[in-house]
Amino acid sequence: MLIVQKFGGTSVGDIARIKNVAKKVKQEIDLGNKIVVVVSAMSGVTNQLVDYCNQVSPLMDSQSLSEYDSIVATGEQVTCGLLALELQSIGYKARSFLGWQIPLTTDDVHSKARIDEIDGSYILKSMEVNDVVVIAGFQGIHKATNRISTLGRGGSDTSAVAIAAAIKADRCDIYTDVDGVYTTDPRITDKARKLNKVTYEEMLEMAYSGSKVLQTRSVAMAMAHNVRVRVLSTFAETTETSGTILINNDEEIMERRLITGISYSKNDVRITLTKMPDHAGLSSAIFGALHEKEVNIDMIVQNISADGKSVDITFTTDKTELEKAKMAIESVRGETNYAEMKIDEGIAKISVIGVGMISHSGVAHTMFKTLAEKGINILLISTSEIKISVLISKEYGELAVRVLHSAYGLDGK
Ligand code: ADP
Ligand code: ASP
Ligand code: MG
């Protein structure tokens, strides 16, 4: 089999762990598999590099963000080189590649670039002369400007899945510090249970709403290109059935369930524009300006304002987008005439996810009742076919996850 193995930050966190990764690679080669490895930076390194950038610049425009990319991409250069060296020292022919050497080409939305294309032929060719090819995750190149790009935080997952699609790998194994996808973040409750299977749709919603075990785009990419993805632990013994496998909706799930998981995010900010005279084109002006600055929006609500004559618009976005969002909104102050721009960072988003909810009623009621019983006030609600999300005050975030986990019968121990 042709397998892409991706190792996250904790898995390559120091030299001993890089040696452990080399053993994992060896195990697969010994089984007769062909291996391409994708690595993240050592844990903490990307944060440190981001912090350096923030100390120097507010990083608001494409020029500064392209420098940011060339800085934060360096973490992966170190680990892919070190792993190739270690593989050589245990007797394999191995070499490292950076994103631009593949090349993995992206658009020019620096700091969260999207992959345009990966030419799998160069990777496959190097596999003819090497036992193992090791590729730096998270990074690519914008061809027209010849600039390094990065794929957004957690982007090595997406590199791995995209490379697996490009070389038509049989599987993409995402090795991390937990042994699979759980019903909720196991750091929040020890009652979280490991899921043996999860559908692509559910995983997409879970990732999007805060379960960062996989980057959202990696799941979308796996869905689009039919890549078989497995999430498993670097620190446990690997067997055929280890971890969690992503499956299609029509494949059999042994553990049929109403709710699959609960996601939690503390990274959102709520922005409200108050008392705007209502007219056609108001939302278009606001969200057009946000789009121009490449700000991603999550929840949106429009309300008649307290005075009954005008409207308020509330939306949420990622905290890292706040400064850009403020600039975008201020640029349409004349058109929108909002009285005030209110910013609330003290919020958490809790989402319950499950394909089972398509055919069942009462899922939302259980959520609202459970939160009410704990006196937790809901600030905003949004739904999709397989997800209900609420915004609540940040201080109740973990409590809400725990009580909902019990209420939906997900508790393991
Ligand atoms: P890596 O560095 O390997 O990419 P990440 O930190 O990005 O690892 O992702 C793994 C982490 O995701 C886990 O340590 C866990 O705390 C967190 N996580 C959040 N939600 C879930 C979930 N539903 N199942 C498993 N892990 C989760
Ligand atoms: N090193 C990058 C990050 O920390 C990419 C990754 O780990 O997936 O976001
Ligand atoms: Mg990750």
PDB file of N, CA and C in Angstrom, residues 29 62 76 80 139 160 192 220 235 242 272 285 303 317 330 346 381 400 402:
ATOM      1  N   ILE A  29       7.232   0.378   6.662  1.00  0.00           N
ATOM      2  CA  ILE A  29       8.070  -0.119   5.558  1.00  0.00           C
ATOM      3  C   ILE A  29       8.278  -1.633   5.707  1.00  0.00           C
ATOM      4  N   SER A  62      -1.232  42.217   2.791  1.00  0.00           N
ATOM      5  CA  SER A  62      -0.648  41.095   2.099  1.00  0.00           C
ATOM      6  C   SER A  62       0.892  41.126   2.161  1.00  0.00           C
ATOM      7  N   GLU A  76       8.731  23.879  10.137  1.00  0.00           N
ATOM      8  CA  GLU A  76       8.605  22.578   9.464  1.00  0.00           C
ATOM      9  C   GLU A  76       9.886  22.208   8.720  1.00  0.00           C
ATOM     10  N   CYS A  80      11.478  18.395   9.142  1.00  0.00           N
ATOM     11  CA  CYS A  80      11.546  17.445   8.008  1.00  0.00           C
ATOM     12  C   CYS A  80      13.004  17.081   7.736  1.00  0.00           C
ATOM     13  N   GLN A 139       3.111  24.363   4.386  1.00  0.00           N
ATOM     14  CA  GLN A 139       3.665  25.405   3.530  1.00  0.00           C
ATOM     15  C   GLN A 139       3.558  25.095   2.047  1.00  0.00           C
ATOM     16  N   ALA A 160      -1.001  16.996   4.224  1.00  0.00           N
ATOM     17  CA  ALA A 160      -0.921  15.532   4.153  1.00  0.00           C
ATOM     18  C   ALA A 160      -2.043  14.958   3.289  1.00  0.00           C
ATOM     19  N   ALA A 192     -15.029  11.526  27.826  1.00  0.00           N
ATOM     20  CA  ALA A 192     -15.051  11.489  26.354  1.00  0.00           C
ATOM     21  C   ALA A 192     -14.712  10.076  25.884  1.00  0.00           C
ATOM     22  N   ALA A 220     -12.403  18.677   4.366  1.00  0.00           N
ATOM     23  CA  ALA A 220     -13.073  19.037   3.108  1.00  0.00           C
ATOM     24  C   ALA A 220     -12.306  18.438   1.925  1.00  0.00           C
ATOM     25  N   PHE A 235       1.976   7.656  20.050  1.00  0.00           N
ATOM     26  CA  PHE A 235       2.614   7.107  21.250  1.00  0.00           C
ATOM     27  C   PHE A 235       2.062   5.747  21.661  1.00  0.00           C
ATOM     28  N   SER A 242      -6.374   0.437  14.783  1.00  0.00           N
ATOM     29  CA  SER A 242      -6.165   1.566  15.706  1.00  0.00           C
ATOM     30  C   SER A 242      -6.859   2.825  15.202  1.00  0.00           C
ATOM     31  N   THR A 272     -21.245  43.346  17.131  1.00  0.00           N
ATOM     32  CA  THR A 272     -22.614  43.819  16.877  1.00  0.00           C
ATOM     33  C   THR A 272     -22.570  45.265  16.408  1.00  0.00           C
ATOM     34  N   ALA A 285     -23.239  45.610   1.998  1.00  0.00           N
ATOM     35  CA  ALA A 285     -22.143  46.560   2.243  1.00  0.00           C
ATOM     36  C   ALA A 285     -21.219  46.040   3.340  1.00  0.00           C
ATOM     37  N   ASN A 303     -31.444  41.685  13.694  1.00  0.00           N
ATOM     38  CA  ASN A 303     -32.585  41.920  14.589  1.00  0.00           C
ATOM     39  C   ASN A 303     -33.123  43.318  14.419  1.00  0.00           C
ATOM     40  N   THR A 317     -16.649  35.993  14.269  1.00  0.00           N
ATOM     41  CA  THR A 317     -15.494  35.638  13.455  1.00  0.00           C
ATOM     42  C   THR A 317     -14.396  35.152  14.393  1.00  0.00           C
ATOM     43  N   GLU A 330     -15.206  49.782   9.793  1.00  0.00           N
ATOM     44  CA  GLU A 330     -15.047  51.243   9.823  1.00  0.00           C
ATOM     45  C   GLU A 330     -15.068  51.842   8.412  1.00  0.00           C
ATOM     46  N   GLY A 346     -15.591  37.637  25.252  1.00  0.00           N
ATOM     47  CA  GLY A 346     -15.798  36.727  26.383  1.00  0.00           C
ATOM     48  C   GLY A 346     -16.818  35.639  26.102  1.00  0.00           C
ATOM     49  N   ILE A 381     -27.877  31.476  18.451  1.00  0.00           N
ATOM     50  CA  ILE A 381     -28.075  30.076  18.035  1.00  0.00           C
ATOM     51  C   ILE A 381     -27.896  29.992  16.521  1.00  0.00           C
ATOM     52  N   ALA A 400     -20.625  23.576  30.134  1.00  0.00           N
ATOM     53  CA  ALA A 400     -21.653  23.275  29.129  1.00  0.00           C
ATOM     54  C   ALA A 400     -21.290  22.000  28.367  1.00  0.00           C
ATOM     55  N   ARG A 402     -19.523  19.494  29.394  1.00  0.00           N
ATOM     56  CA  ARG A 402     -19.672  18.314  30.256  1.00  0.00           C
ATOM     57  C   ARG A 402     -21.146  17.932  30.456  1.00  0.00           C
TER      58      ARG A 402
END
